[in-house]
Amino acid sequence: MSTPYPFTAIVGQDDLRLGLLLNAVSPAVGGVLVRGEKGTAKSTAVRALAALMPEVSVVPGCRFSCDPVSPDPACPDGPHADAAGVSRAARTVELPVGASEDRLVGALDIERALSEGVKAFEPGLLADAHRGILYVDEVNLLHDHLVDLLLDAAAMGASYVEREGVSVRHAARFLLVGTMNPEEGELRPQLLDRFGLTVEVAASRDTDERVEVVRRRLAYDDDPEGFAARWAGEETALQERIAAARALLPRVVLGDGVLRQIAATCAAFEVDGMRADIVMARTATALAAWAGREEVTADDVRQAALLALPHRRRRNPFDAPGLDEDKLDQTLDEAGPQQDSDPGDDDPDPGPDGGGDGGGGGGVPPQADGDRTPPQGSQGGDTPSQAPESAPDAPGRSAGAEQQPVAAAEPFRTKMLSVPGLGEGAAGRRSRARTAHGRTTGSVRPQGALTKLHLSATVQAAAPHQRARGRSGRGLVVRRDDLRQATREGREGNLVLFVVDASGSMAARQRMSAVKGAVLSLLLDAYQRRDKVGLVTFRGKEAEVALPPTSSVDAAASRLESLPTGGRTPLAAGLLRAHDVLRVERLRDPSRRPLLVVVTDGRATGGPEPVALAGRAARLHQAEGTASVVVDCESGYVRLGLAGELARELGGTAVTLDELRADSIAGLVKDVTAAGRAA
């Protein structure tokens, strides 16, 4: 086993270390979500935490880590009457993003269950993580069916395995720690709320600090054991401090005054439900115990809010996490009284290394003085958009002149747009697909290990052979050849490629604002349906890939917000560039089917025969069977119907901006028609 990097050797990242240590002191806080860019020691810190966790006492031989003092009465390995315990290190179990359901919750031997009536259960990762840490790297990329299982286990503290009438239940209480890079997509709100705390991490801009990071990492890579030995003293001291804080925790008093501050803060920031209040109370108590105090102060409440609330006040995936700290201070002052603070403690609470205030950041990582520009939306969503607006259109302004970006209109709920046919892509919520989860549609002979038994088909296959197999009792004699795998149909996520007309014909302020609002609405829909998205824009003389296909819809929204307009309308260039993007993506991920969304009024100008060239480019997509929809942005009393003609060339469907709304009375939900689809 490789020597882990010492926790105390991590440079900076005070908020990250504090969030992890508070969970080590009080696992009831509920885990921590670490958000940040690549290479910021997220995974290193989580793996290093395991060495600091106190040992746990378990029943010898129990695969489910039962506590000998209070064993689980329903433990599959039980009962454990008067079992003597043995101590072992707390486990850190890593859940791979691509893990199967059986690997997470465990698997039943269906063949033995049918033929012998034996509940032969192989525990999964949830059983291994019981009373330890369950770590999910890139948690935002976790498949939906695994997220659902995690939510159930986190809510009930137990894992249930139900397979064709056979049921197994075991305890599964663990510290959930997740890391993610927001550029790769956001997390489902239900799972986001399950994390007690969240911290934002970023690489330091301080030269000396970066030098020290490199120096320590190189020293560790050269001699891991020697490097760990040099930090052994600090590791032991920190481990003892965690044990002391745990011992002090039951004696910490949460006064009525600070409890009112907690409730007032959660109400002021309009967080959903009551989980935030409970998490803040537990976090503030853990902060007091970590500082060696027996009473929670207003400073503890403030720090707890900065750790527990940023991810709970988001209303849509395009909101940046963060809190308005001025509003937080005002709320705490109004909810007082301040007598709960210790007047003799003028120094801030010690951080993870025993000195300073741990960065004082809570949900915002420390930055150099020259890099203090807050991210958009970081002030609690109360500030208006910072996108620059163009001046009102002046009389005689040329349509070819570039104009400044305008803000998007308010997004709305869109109609369902799906790719026809039956795909086999990544699990999602848009188009029909053959998936491992969903409604059962038939059965096949298993290729390899059996994962989803089709019980009735298996019985029908085995029934004609019972006399020849010498059946004499009530049990059914089942052979391997009788087993049948269930085929299921669910939903897949698609690649939604937006091709947006940013030419001068689209540049009227109100019109472009409405167009951006429509695309933003489609992006929000793509986020909810777990799609990948890409953005191609065209104006002037050419088209460009504003955003290559990605799972980060908020990155697409950011590019859309800053999109300038003006110039001619090179429609053919936009369609050809989209064709190139889709060709490359088919090679990278052939199972993910594309959906082309062209947002335009259908005009084509610039160059020789622009309309004919656009038609030929559109027929390229039709020939490859690309599902497409044209969002018709034409306005005014006189309509040329050019967008409808473009949709026919693409072999797709045209919808107006009004018809795109889910509550529109223009018609029912429209499925996109793929080129070459049989009538």
Short mmCIF file of N, CA and C in Angstrom, two decimals, residues 72-136:
data_model
loop_
_atom_site.label_atom_id
_atom_site.label_comp_id
_atom_site.label_asym_id
_atom_site.label_seq_id
_atom_site.Cartn_x
_atom_site.Cartn_y
_atom_site.Cartn_z
N ASP A 72 -25.98 -4.06 14.70
CA ASP A 72 -27.20 -3.94 13.91
C ASP A 72 -28.01 -5.22 14.06
N PRO A 73 -29.22 -5.15 14.61
CA PRO A 73 -30.01 -6.38 14.79
C PRO A 73 -30.39 -7.05 13.48
N ALA A 74 -30.40 -6.28 12.38
CA ALA A 74 -30.77 -6.85 11.08
C ALA A 74 -29.55 -7.17 10.22
N CYS A 75 -28.36 -7.18 10.80
CA CYS A 75 -27.13 -7.42 10.02
C CYS A 75 -27.20 -8.79 9.35
N PRO A 76 -26.92 -8.88 8.04
CA PRO A 76 -26.95 -10.18 7.37
C PRO A 76 -25.96 -11.18 7.95
N ASP A 77 -24.89 -10.72 8.59
CA ASP A 77 -23.92 -11.61 9.21
C ASP A 77 -24.24 -11.90 10.67
N GLY A 78 -25.33 -11.30 11.18
CA GLY A 78 -25.68 -11.44 12.58
C GLY A 78 -26.46 -12.71 12.85
N PRO A 79 -26.97 -12.85 14.10
CA PRO A 79 -26.86 -11.87 15.19
C PRO A 79 -25.49 -11.92 15.87
N HIS A 80 -25.14 -10.75 16.49
CA HIS A 80 -23.85 -10.62 17.16
C HIS A 80 -24.09 -10.46 18.67
N ALA A 81 -24.43 -11.51 19.31
CA ALA A 81 -24.73 -11.45 20.75
C ALA A 81 -23.43 -11.49 21.54
N ASP A 82 -23.21 -10.45 22.36
CA ASP A 82 -22.06 -10.38 23.27
C ASP A 82 -20.73 -10.62 22.54
N ALA A 83 -20.60 -10.00 21.36
CA ALA A 83 -19.37 -10.16 20.59
C ALA A 83 -18.30 -9.21 21.11
N ALA A 84 -17.08 -9.71 21.24
CA ALA A 84 -15.96 -8.87 21.66
C ALA A 84 -15.44 -8.11 20.44
N GLY A 85 -15.20 -6.82 20.62
CA GLY A 85 -14.79 -5.99 19.49
C GLY A 85 -13.29 -5.97 19.28
N VAL A 86 -12.91 -5.67 18.05
CA VAL A 86 -11.51 -5.43 17.70
C VAL A 86 -11.43 -4.07 17.02
N SER A 87 -10.31 -3.39 17.20
CA SER A 87 -10.14 -2.06 16.64
C SER A 87 -9.40 -2.14 15.30
N ARG A 88 -9.81 -1.29 14.40
CA ARG A 88 -9.12 -1.16 13.11
C ARG A 88 -9.25 0.29 12.65
N ALA A 89 -8.44 0.66 11.69
CA ALA A 89 -8.48 2.01 11.15
C ALA A 89 -9.79 2.24 10.39
N ALA A 90 -10.29 3.48 10.45
CA ALA A 90 -11.48 3.83 9.68
C ALA A 90 -11.16 3.75 8.20
N ARG A 91 -12.09 3.22 7.43
CA ARG A 91 -11.85 3.03 6.00
C ARG A 91 -12.22 4.27 5.20
N THR A 92 -11.48 4.50 4.14
CA THR A 92 -11.87 5.45 3.11
C THR A 92 -12.12 4.65 1.84
N VAL A 93 -13.38 4.59 1.45
CA VAL A 93 -13.79 3.79 0.29
C VAL A 93 -14.06 4.73 -0.87
N GLU A 94 -13.45 4.48 -2.01
CA GLU A 94 -13.63 5.33 -3.18
C GLU A 94 -14.67 4.71 -4.11
N LEU A 95 -15.62 5.52 -4.52
CA LEU A 95 -16.66 5.08 -5.46
C LEU A 95 -16.28 5.59 -6.85
N PRO A 96 -15.90 4.71 -7.77
CA PRO A 96 -15.58 5.16 -9.13
C PRO A 96 -16.83 5.68 -9.84
N VAL A 97 -16.64 6.67 -10.69
CA VAL A 97 -17.76 7.26 -11.41
C VAL A 97 -18.47 6.22 -12.27
N GLY A 98 -17.71 5.30 -12.84
CA GLY A 98 -18.30 4.30 -13.72
C GLY A 98 -18.71 3.02 -13.04
N ALA A 99 -18.85 3.01 -11.72
CA ALA A 99 -19.20 1.79 -10.99
C ALA A 99 -20.61 1.33 -11.36
N SER A 100 -20.83 0.04 -11.24
CA SER A 100 -22.16 -0.51 -11.48
C SER A 100 -22.99 -0.43 -10.20
N GLU A 101 -24.29 -0.63 -10.37
CA GLU A 101 -25.18 -0.64 -9.20
C GLU A 101 -24.82 -1.78 -8.26
N ASP A 102 -24.51 -2.94 -8.81
CA ASP A 102 -24.14 -4.08 -7.97
C ASP A 102 -22.88 -3.80 -7.17
N ARG A 103 -21.92 -3.08 -7.79
CA ARG A 103 -20.68 -2.78 -7.07
C ARG A 103 -20.95 -1.83 -5.91
N LEU A 104 -21.93 -0.96 -6.04
CA LEU A 104 -22.23 0.00 -4.98
C LEU A 104 -23.01 -0.64 -3.84
N VAL A 105 -24.10 -1.31 -4.14
CA VAL A 105 -24.98 -1.82 -3.08
C VAL A 105 -24.74 -3.29 -2.76
N GLY A 106 -24.00 -4.00 -3.62
CA GLY A 106 -23.81 -5.42 -3.41
C GLY A 106 -24.60 -6.22 -4.42
N ALA A 107 -24.30 -7.50 -4.50
CA ALA A 107 -24.93 -8.35 -5.51
C ALA A 107 -25.41 -9.65 -4.88
N LEU A 108 -26.52 -10.13 -5.37
CA LEU A 108 -27.05 -11.43 -4.98
C LEU A 108 -26.72 -12.46 -6.04
N ASP A 109 -26.39 -13.67 -5.61
CA ASP A 109 -26.18 -14.77 -6.55
C ASP A 109 -27.56 -15.31 -6.92
N ILE A 110 -28.09 -14.81 -8.04
CA ILE A 110 -29.45 -15.17 -8.43
C ILE A 110 -29.56 -16.66 -8.71
N GLU A 111 -28.52 -17.24 -9.32
CA GLU A 111 -28.57 -18.66 -9.66
C GLU A 111 -28.72 -19.51 -8.40
N ARG A 112 -27.96 -19.22 -7.35
CA ARG A 112 -28.07 -19.98 -6.10
C ARG A 112 -29.39 -19.69 -5.40
N ALA A 113 -29.86 -18.43 -5.52
CA ALA A 113 -31.13 -18.09 -4.87
C ALA A 113 -32.28 -18.89 -5.48
N LEU A 114 -32.26 -19.09 -6.82
CA LEU A 114 -33.34 -19.82 -7.48
C LEU A 114 -33.21 -21.33 -7.28
N SER A 115 -31.99 -21.83 -7.43
CA SER A 115 -31.81 -23.28 -7.42
C SER A 115 -31.69 -23.86 -6.02
N GLU A 116 -31.10 -23.09 -5.07
CA GLU A 116 -30.87 -23.61 -3.73
C GLU A 116 -31.68 -22.88 -2.65
N GLY A 117 -32.26 -21.75 -3.02
CA GLY A 117 -32.99 -20.97 -2.02
C GLY A 117 -32.10 -20.31 -1.01
N VAL A 118 -30.84 -20.04 -1.39
CA VAL A 118 -29.85 -19.46 -0.48
C VAL A 118 -29.67 -17.98 -0.81
N LYS A 119 -29.70 -17.15 0.23
CA LYS A 119 -29.43 -15.73 0.04
C LYS A 119 -27.92 -15.50 0.11
N ALA A 120 -27.27 -15.73 -0.99
CA ALA A 120 -25.82 -15.54 -1.07
C ALA A 120 -25.56 -14.10 -1.49
N PHE A 121 -25.18 -13.27 -0.53
CA PHE A 121 -25.04 -11.83 -0.79
C PHE A 121 -23.58 -11.41 -0.69
N GLU A 122 -23.12 -10.69 -1.70
CA GLU A 122 -21.77 -10.15 -1.70
C GLU A 122 -21.85 -8.65 -1.44
N PRO A 123 -21.36 -8.17 -0.29
CA PRO A 123 -21.52 -6.74 0.04
C PRO A 123 -20.83 -5.85 -0.98
N GLY A 124 -21.37 -4.62 -1.10
CA GLY A 124 -20.81 -3.63 -2.01
C GLY A 124 -20.07 -2.54 -1.26
N LEU A 125 -19.84 -1.44 -1.96
CA LEU A 125 -19.05 -0.35 -1.40
C LEU A 125 -19.76 0.34 -0.24
N LEU A 126 -21.09 0.36 -0.24
CA LEU A 126 -21.81 0.98 0.87
C LEU A 126 -21.57 0.23 2.17
N ALA A 127 -21.46 -1.08 2.09
CA ALA A 127 -21.15 -1.87 3.29
C ALA A 127 -19.71 -1.62 3.73
N ASP A 128 -18.79 -1.52 2.78
CA ASP A 128 -17.39 -1.26 3.13
C ASP A 128 -17.22 0.11 3.80
N ALA A 129 -18.05 1.09 3.37
CA ALA A 129 -17.90 2.46 3.87
C ALA A 129 -18.62 2.70 5.19
N HIS A 130 -19.39 1.74 5.67
CA HIS A 130 -20.14 1.93 6.91
C HIS A 130 -19.18 2.29 8.06
N ARG A 131 -19.49 3.39 8.75
CA ARG A 131 -18.69 3.91 9.86
C ARG A 131 -17.32 4.44 9.38
N GLY A 132 -17.23 4.75 8.09
CA GLY A 132 -16.00 5.31 7.54
C GLY A 132 -16.31 6.45 6.58
N ILE A 133 -15.48 6.61 5.58
CA ILE A 133 -15.61 7.69 4.60
C ILE A 133 -15.93 7.08 3.24
N LEU A 134 -16.94 7.61 2.58
CA LEU A 134 -17.22 7.26 1.19
C LEU A 134 -16.82 8.45 0.33
N TYR A 135 -15.81 8.25 -0.48
CA TYR A 135 -15.24 9.33 -1.28
C TYR A 135 -15.60 9.14 -2.75
N VAL A 136 -16.18 10.18 -3.34
CA VAL A 136 -16.55 10.16 -4.75
C VAL A 136 -15.80 11.28 -5.47
#
